XYZ file of C-alpha atoms in Angstrom:
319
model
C 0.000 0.000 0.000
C 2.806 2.457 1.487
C 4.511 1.417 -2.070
C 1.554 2.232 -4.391
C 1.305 5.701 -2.570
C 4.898 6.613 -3.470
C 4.619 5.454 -6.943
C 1.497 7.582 -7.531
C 3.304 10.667 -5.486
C 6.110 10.197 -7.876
C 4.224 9.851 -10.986
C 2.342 13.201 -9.388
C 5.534 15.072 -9.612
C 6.843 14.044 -12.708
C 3.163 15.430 -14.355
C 3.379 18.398 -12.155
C 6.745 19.854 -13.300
C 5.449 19.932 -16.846
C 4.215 23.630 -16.776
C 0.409 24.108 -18.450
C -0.228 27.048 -20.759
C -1.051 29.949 -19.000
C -4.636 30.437 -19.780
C -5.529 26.867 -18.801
C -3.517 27.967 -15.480
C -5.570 30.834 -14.818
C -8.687 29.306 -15.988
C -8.043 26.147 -12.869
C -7.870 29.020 -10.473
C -11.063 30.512 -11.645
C -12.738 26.946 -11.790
C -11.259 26.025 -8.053
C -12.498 29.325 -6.791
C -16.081 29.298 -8.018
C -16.280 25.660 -6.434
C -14.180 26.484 -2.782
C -16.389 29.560 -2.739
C -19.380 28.841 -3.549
C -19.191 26.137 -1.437
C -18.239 28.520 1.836
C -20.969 30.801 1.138
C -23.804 28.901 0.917
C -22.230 26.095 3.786
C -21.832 29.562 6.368
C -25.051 30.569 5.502
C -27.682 27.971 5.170
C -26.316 26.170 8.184
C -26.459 29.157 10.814
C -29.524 30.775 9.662
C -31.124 26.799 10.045
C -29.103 25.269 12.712
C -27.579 28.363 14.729
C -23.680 29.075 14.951
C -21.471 25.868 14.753
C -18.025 26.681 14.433
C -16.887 23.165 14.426
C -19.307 22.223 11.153
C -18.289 25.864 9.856
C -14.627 24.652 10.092
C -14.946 20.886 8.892
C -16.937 22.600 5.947
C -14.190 25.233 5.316
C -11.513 22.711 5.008
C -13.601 20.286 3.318
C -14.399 23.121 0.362
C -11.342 24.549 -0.002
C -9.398 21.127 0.173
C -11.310 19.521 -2.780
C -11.047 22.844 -5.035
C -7.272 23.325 -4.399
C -7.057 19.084 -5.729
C -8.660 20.380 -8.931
C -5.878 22.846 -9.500
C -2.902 21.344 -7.793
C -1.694 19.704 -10.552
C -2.382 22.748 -13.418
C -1.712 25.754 -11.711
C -0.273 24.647 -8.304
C -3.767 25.251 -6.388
C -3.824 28.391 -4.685
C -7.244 29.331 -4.517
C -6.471 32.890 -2.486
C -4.263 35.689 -3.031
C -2.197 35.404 -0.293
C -0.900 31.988 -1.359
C -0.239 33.509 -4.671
C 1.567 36.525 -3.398
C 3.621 34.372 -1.382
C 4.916 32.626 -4.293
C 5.324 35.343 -6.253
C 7.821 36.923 -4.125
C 9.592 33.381 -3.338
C 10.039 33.157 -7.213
C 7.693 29.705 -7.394
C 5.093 31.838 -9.554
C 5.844 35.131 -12.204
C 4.887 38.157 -11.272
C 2.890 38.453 -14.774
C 1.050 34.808 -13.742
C 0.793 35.928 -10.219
C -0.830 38.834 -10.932
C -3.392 36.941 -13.798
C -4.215 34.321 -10.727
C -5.236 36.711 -8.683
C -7.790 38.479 -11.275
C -8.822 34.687 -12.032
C -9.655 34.645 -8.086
C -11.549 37.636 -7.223
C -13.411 37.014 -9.909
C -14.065 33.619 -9.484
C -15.513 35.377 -6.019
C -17.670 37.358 -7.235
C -19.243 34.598 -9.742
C -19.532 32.318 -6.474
C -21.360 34.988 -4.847
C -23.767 35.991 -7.565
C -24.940 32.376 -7.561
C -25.108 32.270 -3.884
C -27.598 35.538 -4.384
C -29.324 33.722 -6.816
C -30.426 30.841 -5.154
C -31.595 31.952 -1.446
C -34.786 32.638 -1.396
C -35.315 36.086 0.173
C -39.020 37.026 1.222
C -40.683 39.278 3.996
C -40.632 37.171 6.522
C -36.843 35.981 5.555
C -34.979 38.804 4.586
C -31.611 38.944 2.964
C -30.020 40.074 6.220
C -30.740 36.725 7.669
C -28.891 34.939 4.829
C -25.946 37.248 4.497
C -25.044 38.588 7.908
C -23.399 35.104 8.569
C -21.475 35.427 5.380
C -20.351 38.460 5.013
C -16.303 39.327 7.183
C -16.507 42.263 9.598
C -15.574 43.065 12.385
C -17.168 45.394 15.390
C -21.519 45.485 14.950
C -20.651 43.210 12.172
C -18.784 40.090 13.850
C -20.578 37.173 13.822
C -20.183 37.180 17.796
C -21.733 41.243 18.076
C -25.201 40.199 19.289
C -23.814 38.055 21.942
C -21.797 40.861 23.493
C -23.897 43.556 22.895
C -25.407 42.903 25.866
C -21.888 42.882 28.033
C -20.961 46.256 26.137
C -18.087 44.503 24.600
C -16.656 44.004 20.741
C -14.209 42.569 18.716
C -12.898 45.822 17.079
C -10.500 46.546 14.333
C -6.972 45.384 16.363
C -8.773 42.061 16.882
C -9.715 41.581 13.618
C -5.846 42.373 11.980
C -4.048 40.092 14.400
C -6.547 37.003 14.213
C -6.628 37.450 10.496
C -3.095 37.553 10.563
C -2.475 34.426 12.253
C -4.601 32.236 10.778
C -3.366 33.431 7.217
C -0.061 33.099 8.490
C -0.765 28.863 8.904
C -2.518 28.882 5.377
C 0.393 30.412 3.371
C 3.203 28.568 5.474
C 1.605 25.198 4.929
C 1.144 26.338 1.053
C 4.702 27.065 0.764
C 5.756 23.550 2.820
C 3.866 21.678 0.671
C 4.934 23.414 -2.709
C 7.820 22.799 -4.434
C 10.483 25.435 -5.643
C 9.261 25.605 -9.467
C 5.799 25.853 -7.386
C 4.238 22.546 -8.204
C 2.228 21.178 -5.478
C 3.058 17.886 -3.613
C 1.078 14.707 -3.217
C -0.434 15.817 0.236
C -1.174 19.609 -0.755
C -4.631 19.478 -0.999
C -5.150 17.611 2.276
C -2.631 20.132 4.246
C -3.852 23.021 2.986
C -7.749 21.961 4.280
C -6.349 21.238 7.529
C -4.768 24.874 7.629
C -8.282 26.306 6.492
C -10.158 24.480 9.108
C -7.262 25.560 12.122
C -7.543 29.300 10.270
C -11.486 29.298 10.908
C -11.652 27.753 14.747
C -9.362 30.742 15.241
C -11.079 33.597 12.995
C -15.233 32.747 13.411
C -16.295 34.366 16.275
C -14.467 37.210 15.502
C -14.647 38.066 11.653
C -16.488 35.551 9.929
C -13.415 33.737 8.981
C -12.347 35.869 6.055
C -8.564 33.619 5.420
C -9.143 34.478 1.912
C -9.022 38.033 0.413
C -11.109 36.629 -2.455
C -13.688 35.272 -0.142
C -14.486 38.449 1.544
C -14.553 40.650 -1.599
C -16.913 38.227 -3.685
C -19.676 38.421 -1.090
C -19.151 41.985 0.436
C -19.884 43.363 -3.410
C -23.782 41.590 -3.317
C -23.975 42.047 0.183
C -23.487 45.758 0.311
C -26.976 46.979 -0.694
C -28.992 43.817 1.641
C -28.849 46.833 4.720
C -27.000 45.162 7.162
C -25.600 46.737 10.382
C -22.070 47.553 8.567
C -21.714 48.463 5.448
C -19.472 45.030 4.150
C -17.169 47.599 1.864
C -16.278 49.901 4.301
C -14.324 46.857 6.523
C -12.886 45.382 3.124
C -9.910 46.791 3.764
C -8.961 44.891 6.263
C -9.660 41.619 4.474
C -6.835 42.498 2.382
C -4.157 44.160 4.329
C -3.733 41.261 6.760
C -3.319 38.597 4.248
C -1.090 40.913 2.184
C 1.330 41.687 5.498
C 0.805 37.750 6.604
C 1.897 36.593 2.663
C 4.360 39.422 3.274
C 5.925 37.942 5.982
C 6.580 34.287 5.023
C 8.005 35.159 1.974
C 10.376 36.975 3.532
C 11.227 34.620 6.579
C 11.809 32.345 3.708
C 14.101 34.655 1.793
C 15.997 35.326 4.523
C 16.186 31.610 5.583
C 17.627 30.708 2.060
C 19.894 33.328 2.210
C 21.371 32.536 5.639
C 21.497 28.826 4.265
C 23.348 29.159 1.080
C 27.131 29.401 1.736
C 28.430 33.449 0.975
C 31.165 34.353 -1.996
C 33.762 34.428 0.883
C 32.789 30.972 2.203
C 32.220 29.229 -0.716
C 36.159 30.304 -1.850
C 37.474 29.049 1.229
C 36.007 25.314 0.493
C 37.112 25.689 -3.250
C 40.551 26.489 -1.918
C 40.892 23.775 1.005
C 39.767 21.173 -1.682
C 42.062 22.371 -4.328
C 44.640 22.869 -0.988
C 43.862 18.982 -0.524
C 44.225 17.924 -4.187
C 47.316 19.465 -4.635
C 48.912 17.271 -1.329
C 47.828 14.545 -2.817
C 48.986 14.848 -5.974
C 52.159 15.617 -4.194
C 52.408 12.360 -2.443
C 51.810 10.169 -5.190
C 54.476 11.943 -7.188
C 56.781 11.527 -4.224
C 55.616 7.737 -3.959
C 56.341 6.951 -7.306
C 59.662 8.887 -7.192
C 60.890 6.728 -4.170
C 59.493 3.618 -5.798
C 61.601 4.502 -9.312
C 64.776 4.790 -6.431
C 63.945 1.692 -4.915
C 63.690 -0.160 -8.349
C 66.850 1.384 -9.701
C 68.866 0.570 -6.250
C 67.940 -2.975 -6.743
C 68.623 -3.577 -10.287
C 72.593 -2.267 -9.245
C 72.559 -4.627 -6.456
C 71.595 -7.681 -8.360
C 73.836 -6.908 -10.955
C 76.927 -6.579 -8.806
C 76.087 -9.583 -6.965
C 74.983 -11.728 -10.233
C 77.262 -11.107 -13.080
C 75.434 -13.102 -15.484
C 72.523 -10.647 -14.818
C 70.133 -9.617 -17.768
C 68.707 -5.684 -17.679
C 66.306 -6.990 -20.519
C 64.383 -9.068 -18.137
C-alpha cells in the first residue's frame, strides 16, 4: 500500500513539473475558486440561519471546500485558490509576477461569480430577509462580527486590532503550509490538498467568532460586493480593507522569513572560496604524495637492479 502511494506521489511530480499554458492555469484558479467559494458561502449561511452558529461544522466545511477545489488545481496551476498563497509565491520566485498577478484576477473574480450564484439561489421574502442569509457570510468586524449580538449585551466588541491580528495568524498557517507543501518551481506535492484543508479548518476555529473567517481576500470581496446593498448593520465595503491588508502583510511575511532563511542557508562568496581552496589545498597534497611515492618507488627499483647486478654477473637488464 505504502509502495503504491509513493509510486502515484512520484508519478504526481513528474506530471506536475510539466508547466500548463497559462490560460488553462488561470482558468483552474477561476474553476477552483467558483467551487471552494461557492461552497463557503452557501455552507456559512444555510447552516447558521437553520441550525444556529457551529463553528466546528463551519470549520470541517471550510476545510472540506477549499481542500477539494485546491485538488482540482494542484496539478495545473499549483492550487492556490487565495491571493495570499499567490503573493507568497510570487515573491519566493515559485510563480511570475505576470502569472501571479493573472491568478489573482482569475480569483476575485471567481468570487464574485460564487457569490452571484449564492444571491441567486436563497430565497429572500418578507418574513426571511436577505439580512438573515448574508449577515453570517459576510467578514466584519465590530456590529458586524458574527459574535456582536452576543456581546452587545456585556458592552463589549471585537474591534478593528482584533480583527488584523486574528486574520493575521490564521493566514499566516494557510500560506506557510502552502509554501511547505509546494515545491520550488511551485508545483504542489502529493499531500497539498489535504494540508492546505487542515490549515483552512485551524484558520477558521481561530477567525469565526471574531470576523467571519475571512482567510481568503477573495472570499471576503466576492460576497461583500452583493452584500453591500442587503442593509445590514455595517456596510461590508467599508471593513474590506482589512480583508486584504492582513493577508497581504501575513503573505508578506513568510516570503520573507523564507528569503531570509535561504539566504542565511546558502554558503556566501567568501565561504564558498574558502572550500574551493581547502579542496584544491587537498588535491594538490595529494597529488604531491603520489608523485613523491612513485619517485621513491623509481629509487627503490633502480637501487635494486645495481645490487643484483653486482652480486649476479650473469645478470640480464632486458628481463
Amino acid at each position: 500500500m505504502t509502495n503504491t502511494l509513493q509510486a502515484e506521489c512520484s508519478a504526481s511530480k513528474q506530471k506536475s513539473a510539466a508547466s500548463a499554458p497559462l490560460i488553462f492555469r488561470i482558468f483552474a484558479e477561476f474553476v477552483s475558486s467558483v467551487f471552494a467559494l461557492f461552497t463557503v458561502y452557501m455552507f456559512s449561511s444555510v447552516v447558521t440561519a437553520m441550525y444556529g452558529v457551529n463553528v466546528l461544522l463551519i470549520a470541517a466545511g471550510t476545510g472540506l471546500a477549499y481542500a477539494a477545489a485546491i485538488s482540482i488545481s494542484a496539478k495545473v496551476s499549483g492550487g492556490h485558490v487565495n491571493p495570499a498563497v499567490t503573493i507568497a509565491s510570487m515573491l519566493t520566485g515559485r510563480t511570475s509576477y505576470i502569472s501571479g498577478i493573472l491568478y489573482i484576477v482569475a480569483q476575485v473574480i471567481g468570487a464574485i461569480v460564487a457569490a452571484a450564484l449564492t444571491v441567486f439561489i436563497l430565497p429572500q421574502t418578507k418574513m426571511v430577509p436577505a439580512k438573515t442569509w448574508f449577515a453570517p457570510v459576510v467578514n466584519g468586524f465590530e456590529s458586524a462580527s458574527i459574535s456582536a449580538n452576543q456581546l452587545k449585551s456585556v458592552n463589549a466588541s471585537f474591534g478593528v486590532i482584533a480583527a488584523l491580528i486574528v486574520e493575521v495568524i490564521a493566514v499566516l498557517i494557510i500560506v506557510a503550509t502552502a509554501m511547505t507543501y509546494t515545491r520550488e518551481d511551485g508545483s504542489a506535492k502529493c499531500t497539498y490538498a489535504a494540508h492546505m484543508g487542515i490549515a483552512y479548518s485551524v484558520g477558521t476555529f481561530i477567525t469565526y467568532q471574531i470576523t467571519g473567517t475571512g482567510l481568503n481576500p477573495a472570499r471576503s470581496t466576492g460576497i461583500a460586493i452583493f452584500a453591500q446593498s442587503k442593509k445590514l448593520a455595517v456596510a461590508p465595503l467599508s471593513q474590506l480593507w482589512v480583508f486584504w491588508i492582513a493577508p497581504i502583510f501575513a503573505a508578506a511575511l513568510v516570503g520573507f522569513v523564507m528569503l531570509i532563511s535561504k539566504l542565511v542557508s546558502t554558503p556566501s562568496i567568501h565561504e564558498a572560496s574558502s572550500i574551493n581552496n581547502s579542496n584544491n589545498a587537498g588535491d594538490s597534497s595529494l597529488n604531491d604524495s603520489l608523485q613523491n611515492n612513485s619517485a621513491l618507488n623509481a629509487e627503490s627499483e633502480n637501487s635494486e637492479s645495481k645490487e643484483d647486478k653486482e652480486i649476479n654477473p650473469f645478470y640480464n637488464e632486458d628481463k
